[in-house]
XYZ file of N, CA and C in Angstrom:
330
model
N 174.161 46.294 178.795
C 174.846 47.452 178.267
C 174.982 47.323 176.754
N 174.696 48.361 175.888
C 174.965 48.183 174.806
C 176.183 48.666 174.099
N 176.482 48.291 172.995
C 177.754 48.968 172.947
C 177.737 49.964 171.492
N 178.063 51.008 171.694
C 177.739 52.361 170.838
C 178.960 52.111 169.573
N 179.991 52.132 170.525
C 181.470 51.974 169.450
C 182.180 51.534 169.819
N 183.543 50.981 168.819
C 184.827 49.723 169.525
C 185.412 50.899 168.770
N 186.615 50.559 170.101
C 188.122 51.271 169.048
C 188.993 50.265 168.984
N 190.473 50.817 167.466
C 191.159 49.966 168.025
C 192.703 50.104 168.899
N 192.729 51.508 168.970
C 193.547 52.049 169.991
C 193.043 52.994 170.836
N 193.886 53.600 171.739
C 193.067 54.921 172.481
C 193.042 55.963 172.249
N 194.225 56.402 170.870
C 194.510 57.669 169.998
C 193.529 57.671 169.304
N 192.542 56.426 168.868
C 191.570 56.673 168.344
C 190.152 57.364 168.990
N 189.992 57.216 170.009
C 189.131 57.249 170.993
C 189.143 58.999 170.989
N 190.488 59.817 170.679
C 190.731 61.224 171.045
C 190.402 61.704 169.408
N 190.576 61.178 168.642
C 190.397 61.388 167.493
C 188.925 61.965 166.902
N 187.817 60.520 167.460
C 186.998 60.532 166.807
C 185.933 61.119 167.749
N 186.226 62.599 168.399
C 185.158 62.733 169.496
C 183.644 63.197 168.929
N 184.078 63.814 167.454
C 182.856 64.398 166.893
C 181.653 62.674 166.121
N 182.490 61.377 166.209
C 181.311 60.273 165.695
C 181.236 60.236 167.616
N 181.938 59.857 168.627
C 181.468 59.925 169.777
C 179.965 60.853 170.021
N 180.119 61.613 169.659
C 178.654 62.898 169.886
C 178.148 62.494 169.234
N 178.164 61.791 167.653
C 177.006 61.302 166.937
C 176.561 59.900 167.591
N 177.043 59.017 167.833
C 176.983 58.336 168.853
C 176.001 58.105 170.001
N 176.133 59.289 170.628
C 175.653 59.502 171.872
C 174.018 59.833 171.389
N 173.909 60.894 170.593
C 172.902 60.955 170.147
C 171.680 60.110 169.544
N 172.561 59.538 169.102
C 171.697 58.442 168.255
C 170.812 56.830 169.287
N 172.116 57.183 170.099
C 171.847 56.589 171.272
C 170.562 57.101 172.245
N 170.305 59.108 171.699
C 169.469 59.315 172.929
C 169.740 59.542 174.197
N 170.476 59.829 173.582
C 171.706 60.289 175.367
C 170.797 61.521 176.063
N 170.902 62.085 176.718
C 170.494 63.002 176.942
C 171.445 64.331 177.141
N 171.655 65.323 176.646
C 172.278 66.700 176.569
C 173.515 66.659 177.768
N 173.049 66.718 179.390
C 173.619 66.912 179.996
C 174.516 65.672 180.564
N 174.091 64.404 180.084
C 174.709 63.526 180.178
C 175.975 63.367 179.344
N 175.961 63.185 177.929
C 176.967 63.666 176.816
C 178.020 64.755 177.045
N 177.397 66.181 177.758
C 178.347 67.110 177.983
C 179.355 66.445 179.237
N 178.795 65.986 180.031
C 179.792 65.295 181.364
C 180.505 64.095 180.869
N 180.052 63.410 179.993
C 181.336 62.609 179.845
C 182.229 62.943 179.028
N 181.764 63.618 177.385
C 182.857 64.612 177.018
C 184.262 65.184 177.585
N 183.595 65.775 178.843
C 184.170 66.507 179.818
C 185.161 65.761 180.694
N 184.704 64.555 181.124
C 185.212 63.189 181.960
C 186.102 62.670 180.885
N 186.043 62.346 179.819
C 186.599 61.881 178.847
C 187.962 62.657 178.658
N 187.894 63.799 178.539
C 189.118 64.983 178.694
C 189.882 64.831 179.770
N 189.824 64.392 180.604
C 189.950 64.649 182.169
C 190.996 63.690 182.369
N 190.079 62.690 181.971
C 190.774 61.250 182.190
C 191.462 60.265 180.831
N 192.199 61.345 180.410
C 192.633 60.934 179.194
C 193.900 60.053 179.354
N 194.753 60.740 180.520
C 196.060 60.312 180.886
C 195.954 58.565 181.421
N 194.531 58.810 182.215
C 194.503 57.645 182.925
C 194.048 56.289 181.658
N 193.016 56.736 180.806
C 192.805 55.388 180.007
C 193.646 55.081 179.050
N 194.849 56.600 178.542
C 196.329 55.691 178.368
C 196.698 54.632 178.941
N 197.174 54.967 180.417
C 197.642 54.177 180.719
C 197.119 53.109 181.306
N 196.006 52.610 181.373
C 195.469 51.673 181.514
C 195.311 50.980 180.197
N 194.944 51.330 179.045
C 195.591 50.796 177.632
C 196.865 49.968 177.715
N 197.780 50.958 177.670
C 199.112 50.115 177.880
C 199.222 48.939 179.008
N 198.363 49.436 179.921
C 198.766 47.969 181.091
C 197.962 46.918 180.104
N 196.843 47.177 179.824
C 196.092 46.061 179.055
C 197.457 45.073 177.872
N 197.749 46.188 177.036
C 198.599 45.635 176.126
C 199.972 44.950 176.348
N 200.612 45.591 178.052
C 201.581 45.099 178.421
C 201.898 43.798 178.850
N 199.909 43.344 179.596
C 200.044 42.149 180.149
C 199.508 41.001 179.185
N 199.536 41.359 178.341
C 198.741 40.358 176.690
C 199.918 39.255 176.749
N 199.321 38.297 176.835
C 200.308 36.759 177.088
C 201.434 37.012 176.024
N 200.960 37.122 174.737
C 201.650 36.437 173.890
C 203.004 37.897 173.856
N 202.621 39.237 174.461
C 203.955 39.822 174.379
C 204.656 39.109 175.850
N 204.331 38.700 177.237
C 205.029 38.007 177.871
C 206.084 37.157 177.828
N 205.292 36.074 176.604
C 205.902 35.103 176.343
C 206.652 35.320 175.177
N 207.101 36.069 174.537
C 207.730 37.209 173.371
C 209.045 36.556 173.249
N 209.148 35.866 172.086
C 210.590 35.468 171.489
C 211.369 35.856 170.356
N 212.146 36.310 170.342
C 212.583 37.147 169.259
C 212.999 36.365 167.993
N 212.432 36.865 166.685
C 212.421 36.073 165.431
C 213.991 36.566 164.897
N 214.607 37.628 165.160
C 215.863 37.524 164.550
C 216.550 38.519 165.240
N 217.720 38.704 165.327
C 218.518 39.688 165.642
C 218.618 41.299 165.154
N 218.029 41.559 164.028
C 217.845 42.763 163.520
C 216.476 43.488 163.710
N 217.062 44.563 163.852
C 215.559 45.281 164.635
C 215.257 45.259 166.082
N 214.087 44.975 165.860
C 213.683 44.600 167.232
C 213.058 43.160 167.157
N 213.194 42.635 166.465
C 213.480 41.296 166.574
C 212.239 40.768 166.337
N 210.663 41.644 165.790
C 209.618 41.071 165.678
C 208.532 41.625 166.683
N 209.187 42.453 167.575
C 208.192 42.987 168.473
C 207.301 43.689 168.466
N 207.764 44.998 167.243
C 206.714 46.220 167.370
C 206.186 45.240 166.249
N 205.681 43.850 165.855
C 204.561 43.413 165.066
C 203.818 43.223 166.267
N 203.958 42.234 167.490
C 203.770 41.119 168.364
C 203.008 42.716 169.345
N 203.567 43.673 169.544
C 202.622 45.231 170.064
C 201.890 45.002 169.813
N 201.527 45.758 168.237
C 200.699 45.790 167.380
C 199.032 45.302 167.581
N 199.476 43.510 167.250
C 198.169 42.862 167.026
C 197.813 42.332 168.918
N 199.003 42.716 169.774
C 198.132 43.220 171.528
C 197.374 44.082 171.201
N 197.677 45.546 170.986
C 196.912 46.928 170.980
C 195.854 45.960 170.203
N 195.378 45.463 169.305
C 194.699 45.479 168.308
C 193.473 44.557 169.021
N 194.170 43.404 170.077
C 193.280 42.214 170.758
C 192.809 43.142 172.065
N 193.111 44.455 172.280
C 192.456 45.146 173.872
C 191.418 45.496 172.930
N 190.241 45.447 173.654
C 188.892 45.874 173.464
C 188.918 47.492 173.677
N 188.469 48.312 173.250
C 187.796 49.408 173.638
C 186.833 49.810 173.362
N 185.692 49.894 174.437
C 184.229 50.229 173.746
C 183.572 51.180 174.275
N 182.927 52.069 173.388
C 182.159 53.203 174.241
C 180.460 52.366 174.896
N 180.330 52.443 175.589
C 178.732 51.561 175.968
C 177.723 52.866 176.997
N 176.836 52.150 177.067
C 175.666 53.208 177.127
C 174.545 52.290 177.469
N 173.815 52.233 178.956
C 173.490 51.307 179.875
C 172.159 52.675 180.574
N 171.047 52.488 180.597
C 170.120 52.842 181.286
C 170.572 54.238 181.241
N 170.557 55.237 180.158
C 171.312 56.866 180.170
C 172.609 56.909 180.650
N 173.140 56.035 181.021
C 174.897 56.396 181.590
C 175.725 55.442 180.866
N 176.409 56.605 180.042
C 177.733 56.247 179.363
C 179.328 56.167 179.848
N 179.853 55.202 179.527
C 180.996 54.766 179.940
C 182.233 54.309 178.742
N 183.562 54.497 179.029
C 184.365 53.811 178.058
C 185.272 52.732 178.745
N 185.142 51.666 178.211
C 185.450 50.627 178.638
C 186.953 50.038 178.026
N 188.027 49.804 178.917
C 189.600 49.476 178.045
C 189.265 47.907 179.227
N 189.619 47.096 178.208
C 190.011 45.718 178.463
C 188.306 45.292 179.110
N 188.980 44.665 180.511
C 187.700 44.493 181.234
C 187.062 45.754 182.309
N 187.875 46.779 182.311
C 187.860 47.624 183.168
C 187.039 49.112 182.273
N 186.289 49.735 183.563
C 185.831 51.055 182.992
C 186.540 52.446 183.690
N 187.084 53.101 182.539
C 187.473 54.335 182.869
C 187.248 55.454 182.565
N 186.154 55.444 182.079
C 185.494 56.949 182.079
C 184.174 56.493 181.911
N 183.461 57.442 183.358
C 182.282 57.148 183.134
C 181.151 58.334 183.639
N 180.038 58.507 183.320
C 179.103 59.604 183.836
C 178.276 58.740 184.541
């Protein structure tokens, strides 16, 4: 499988649908393939949220999460952060069928 594009969140992924289509193209996608995952991609937007977040929820080092001080939140929304930042997200593109891939798992695919 090759891999077309990495994100580094999944707001990005909704963002950038017009380099996604350049993407695809360049890749050689074929027309009706591109329009269905587009389409799949829309669909299943809710779901590779939240499969994002499970990715980022179960990231060791927020598990094991110790708080650096009493003010705030104590260091956490950094210790988020560089989780969201360690989940993979990649658009890939394997024998004409494209897929987006969160963590080790695929959730949108044609």
């Amino acid at each position: 499988m090759a891999v077309l594009m990495k994100f580094d969140d999944i707001d990005q992924v909704y963002k950038e649908t017009s380099k996604i289509k350049a993407a695809l193209k360049k890749a050689k996608v074929d027309e009706k393939t591109e329009d269905a995952f587009m389409k799949e991609l829309n669909q299943k937007k809710k779901r590779a949220e939240t499969k994002f977040l499970d990715e980022v929820n179960n990231d060791s080092k927020i598990k094991n999460f110790k708080a650096e001080s009493l003010k705030g939140d104590g260091g956490f929304t950094k210790v988020l952060k560089e989780a969201a930042k360690r989940t993979p997200i990649q658009l890939m593109e394997a024998s004409g069928k494209v897929t987006l891939k969160v963590g080790k798992d695929i959730v949108v695919g044609t």
